[in-house]
Coordinates of C-alpha atoms in Angstrom, one line a residue:
Chain A
X1 CA 0.0 0.0 0.0
X2 CA 1.4 3.4 -1.0
X3 CA 1.6 5.9 1.8
X4 CA 1.5 9.7 1.4
X5 CA 3.8 10.8 -1.3
X6 CA 5.2 14.3 -1.7
X7 CA 7.3 15.8 -4.4
X8 CA 9.9 17.1 -4.7
X9 CA 11.8 15.8 -1.7
X10 CA 14.3 18.8 -1.8
X11 CA 14.1 22.2 -3.4
X12 CA 16.3 25.3 -3.4
X13 CA 14.7 28.6 -4.5
X14 CA 15.8 32.2 -4.5
X15 CA 14.1 34.9 -2.5
X16 CA 11.1 36.4 -4.4
X17 CA 10.5 33.2 -6.5
X18 CA 7.4 31.0 -6.4
X19 CA 7.2 27.4 -5.4
X20 CA 4.7 24.6 -5.9
X21 CA 4.7 21.5 -3.7
X22 CA 2.7 18.4 -4.4
X23 CA 1.0 15.7 -2.3
X24 CA -0.8 12.5 -3.1
X25 CA -2.8 11.1 -0.2
X26 CA -3.3 7.5 0.7
X27 CA -5.8 5.8 -1.5
X28 CA -9.3 6.4 -0.2
X29 CA -8.4 9.4 2.0
X30 CA -10.3 12.5 1.1
X31 CA -8.6 15.0 3.4
X32 CA -5.2 16.6 3.0
X33 CA -3.6 19.0 5.4
X34 CA -0.4 21.0 5.0
X35 CA 2.1 21.8 7.8
X36 CA 5.3 23.8 8.0
X37 CA 8.0 22.4 10.3
X38 CA 10.9 24.8 11.0
X39 CA 14.0 23.0 12.3
X40 CA 13.8 22.1 15.9
X41 CA 10.1 22.9 16.2
X42 CA 6.8 21.0 15.9
X43 CA 4.7 21.2 12.7
X44 CA 2.6 24.3 12.3
X45 CA -0.8 24.0 10.5
X46 CA -1.1 25.8 7.2
X47 CA -4.2 24.5 5.4
X48 CA -6.7 21.6 5.5
X49 CA -8.8 20.5 2.5
X50 CA -11.6 18.0 2.4
X51 CA -13.5 17.0 -0.7
X52 CA -11.8 19.8 -2.6
X53 CA -13.0 22.5 -0.2
X54 CA -10.8 24.5 2.3
X55 CA -11.8 23.5 5.8
X56 CA -9.2 25.3 7.8
X57 CA -6.4 27.9 7.4
X58 CA -3.6 28.6 9.9
X59 CA -1.9 31.8 10.7
X60 CA 0.1 32.2 7.5
X61 CA 0.2 35.1 5.1
X62 CA -1.7 35.3 1.8
X63 CA 1.5 34.3 0.0
X64 CA 0.5 30.8 0.9
X65 CA -2.3 29.1 -1.0
X66 CA -3.4 25.6 -1.8
X67 CA -5.9 23.6 -3.6
X68 CA -7.2 20.0 -3.9
X69 CA -8.0 18.2 -7.1
X70 CA -10.8 15.8 -7.9
X71 CA -8.4 12.8 -7.3
X72 CA -7.8 14.3 -3.8
X73 CA -4.2 15.2 -4.5
X74 CA -3.1 18.6 -3.4
X75 CA -0.8 21.5 -4.2
X76 CA 0.7 24.1 -1.9
X77 CA 1.9 27.3 -3.5
X78 CA 4.1 29.9 -1.9
X79 CA 4.7 33.2 -3.7
X80 CA 7.4 35.8 -3.1
X81 CA 9.5 33.5 -1.1
X82 CA 11.3 34.8 2.0
X83 CA 14.3 33.4 3.7
X84 CA 12.0 32.5 6.6
X85 CA 10.0 30.2 4.4
X86 CA 12.9 27.7 4.6
X87 CA 11.4 24.7 6.3
X88 CA 10.2 21.1 5.9
X89 CA 6.7 21.2 4.4
X90 CA 4.6 18.2 5.4
X91 CA 1.4 16.8 3.9
X92 CA -0.9 14.8 6.1
X93 CA -3.6 12.5 4.7
X94 CA -6.7 11.3 6.6
X95 CA -10.0 9.7 5.7
X96 CA -12.0 12.6 7.3
X97 CA -11.4 15.8 9.0
X98 CA -10.1 16.5 12.6
X99 CA -10.3 13.6 15.0
X100 CA -9.3 11.1 12.3
X101 CA -6.0 9.4 12.1
X102 CA -3.6 11.4 10.0
X103 CA -0.6 10.0 8.2
X104 CA 2.3 12.2 7.1
X105 CA 4.5 12.1 4.0
X106 CA 8.2 12.4 4.1
X107 CA 8.0 16.1 3.5
X108 CA 9.6 18.5 1.0
X109 CA 12.7 20.3 2.3
X110 CA 12.5 23.9 1.0
X111 CA 15.6 26.1 1.2
X112 CA 15.3 29.7 0.2
X113 CA 18.6 31.5 -0.5
Chain B
X1 CA -6.8 28.8 20.4
X2 CA -5.3 25.6 21.5
X3 CA -1.8 25.5 23.0
X4 CA 0.2 22.4 23.7
X5 CA 3.2 22.2 26.0
X6 CA 5.6 19.2 26.1
X7 CA 8.2 18.1 28.6
X8 CA 11.0 17.3 28.7
X9 CA 12.6 18.7 25.6
X10 CA 15.4 16.1 25.7
X11 CA 15.5 12.8 27.5
X12 CA 18.3 10.2 27.7
X13 CA 17.6 6.7 29.1
X14 CA 19.6 3.5 29.2
X15 CA 18.5 0.7 27.0
X16 CA 15.8 -1.4 28.7
X17 CA 14.6 1.5 30.9
X18 CA 11.3 3.3 30.6
X19 CA 10.7 6.7 29.1
X20 CA 7.9 9.1 29.9
X21 CA 6.9 12.2 27.9
X22 CA 4.3 14.6 29.2
X23 CA 2.0 17.1 27.4
X24 CA -0.6 19.6 28.6
X25 CA -3.2 21.3 26.5
X26 CA -5.3 24.3 27.0
X27 CA -8.6 23.8 25.1
X28 CA -11.0 21.7 27.0
X29 CA -12.9 21.0 23.7
X30 CA -9.9 19.0 22.4
X31 CA -10.8 15.4 22.2
X32 CA -8.2 13.6 20.1
X33 CA -4.6 13.2 21.1
X34 CA -2.1 11.5 18.7
X35 CA 1.6 10.9 19.3
X36 CA 4.1 11.0 16.5
X37 CA 7.7 9.7 16.2
X38 CA 10.0 11.5 13.8
X39 CA 13.3 10.1 12.7
X40 CA 16.0 12.3 11.1
X41 CA 15.1 13.2 7.5
X42 CA 11.6 11.6 7.7
X43 CA 8.0 12.7 8.2
X44 CA 6.2 12.1 11.5
X45 CA 5.0 8.6 12.0
X46 CA 1.8 8.0 14.0
X47 CA 2.6 5.6 16.8
X48 CA -0.4 5.7 19.1
X49 CA -3.4 7.9 19.7
X50 CA -6.2 8.3 22.3
X51 CA -9.6 9.9 22.3
X52 CA -11.2 11.8 25.2
X53 CA -13.6 9.0 26.1
X54 CA -10.7 6.7 27.0
X55 CA -8.3 7.1 29.9
X56 CA -5.5 4.7 28.8
X57 CA -4.5 2.9 25.6
X58 CA -1.6 0.4 25.2
X59 CA 0.1 -1.1 22.2
X60 CA 2.9 -3.5 23.0
X61 CA 5.7 -1.4 24.6
X62 CA 3.9 1.9 24.1
X63 CA 1.1 3.3 26.2
X64 CA -0.7 6.7 26.4
X65 CA -2.7 8.0 29.4
X66 CA -5.1 10.9 29.4
X67 CA -6.4 13.0 32.3
X68 CA -9.1 15.2 30.9
X69 CA -9.7 17.1 34.2
X70 CA -6.1 18.2 34.4
X71 CA -5.7 18.4 30.6
X72 CA -2.6 16.2 30.7
X73 CA -1.7 13.3 28.5
X74 CA 1.5 11.2 28.6
X75 CA 3.4 8.7 26.4
X76 CA 5.1 5.8 28.2
X77 CA 7.6 3.6 26.4
X78 CA 8.8 0.5 28.3
X79 CA 11.9 -1.7 27.6
X80 CA 13.4 1.0 25.4
X81 CA 15.6 0.0 22.5
X82 CA 18.1 2.0 20.5
X83 CA 15.7 2.2 17.6
X84 CA 13.3 4.2 19.8
X85 CA 15.7 7.1 19.6
X86 CA 13.9 9.9 17.7
X87 CA 12.0 13.1 18.3
X88 CA 8.5 12.5 19.7
X89 CA 5.6 15.0 19.2
X90 CA 2.3 15.1 21.0
X91 CA -0.7 16.8 19.4
X92 CA -4.2 17.8 20.2
X93 CA -7.3 18.5 18.1
X94 CA -11.0 18.9 18.2
X95 CA -13.2 17.1 15.7
X96 CA -13.2 19.1 12.5
X97 CA -10.1 21.1 13.5
X98 CA -6.4 20.9 12.7
X99 CA -3.7 19.4 14.9
X100 CA -1.8 21.6 17.3
X101 CA 1.6 20.0 18.0
X102 CA 3.9 20.3 21.0
X103 CA 7.5 21.4 20.5
X104 CA 8.9 17.9 20.6
X105 CA 11.0 15.7 22.9
X106 CA 14.3 14.3 21.6
X107 CA 14.7 10.8 23.1
X108 CA 18.1 9.1 23.1
X109 CA 18.3 5.5 24.2
X110 CA 21.9 4.7 25.2
X111 CA 23.1 1.1 24.6

């Protein structure tokens, strides 16, 4: 059984650029959440999508956006990258929304230079 | 909003000893509490979880306890092994809401 897959695994971008991160959830899971994990800290919630609708948004600027596709895969987009956006971006897949078991992918390590 | 505290930040134990990690949460509406293990370079792995209608749950060497009144929950690992070395995160959520994570505990199991 394939777990949560994220691409790419590593990415280096320059300040001011745009980035798109991708996530494929576990088969049958309809909810995808995105988290940002800065080195040495716990993951911070960015977005949750369920059945292609946004169900929650964390305290992140409008430079961050996301969407979910009909096959339940998801994209996280970040515009006008800042050095502080350097982090591990995690995607979590669950069958339903909060209170359901959530399984994380291996993450995308974004470095902004 | 919810706030989750976690202690200790680092923990070293001898192989075979027990390890305990404690978390507190602030929102009494939270009702789901998962624990994740994160190894270097990997995403968090769900190892055990507990819901607010249960006081204790056990899975082989791992157990979690929940005290709703005190808003505390704890992870207990018995007979620790070197492969238990990792960073452990607790989290709390309310149905329909996102997870709020604690800052993590780095566990080192010394052979």
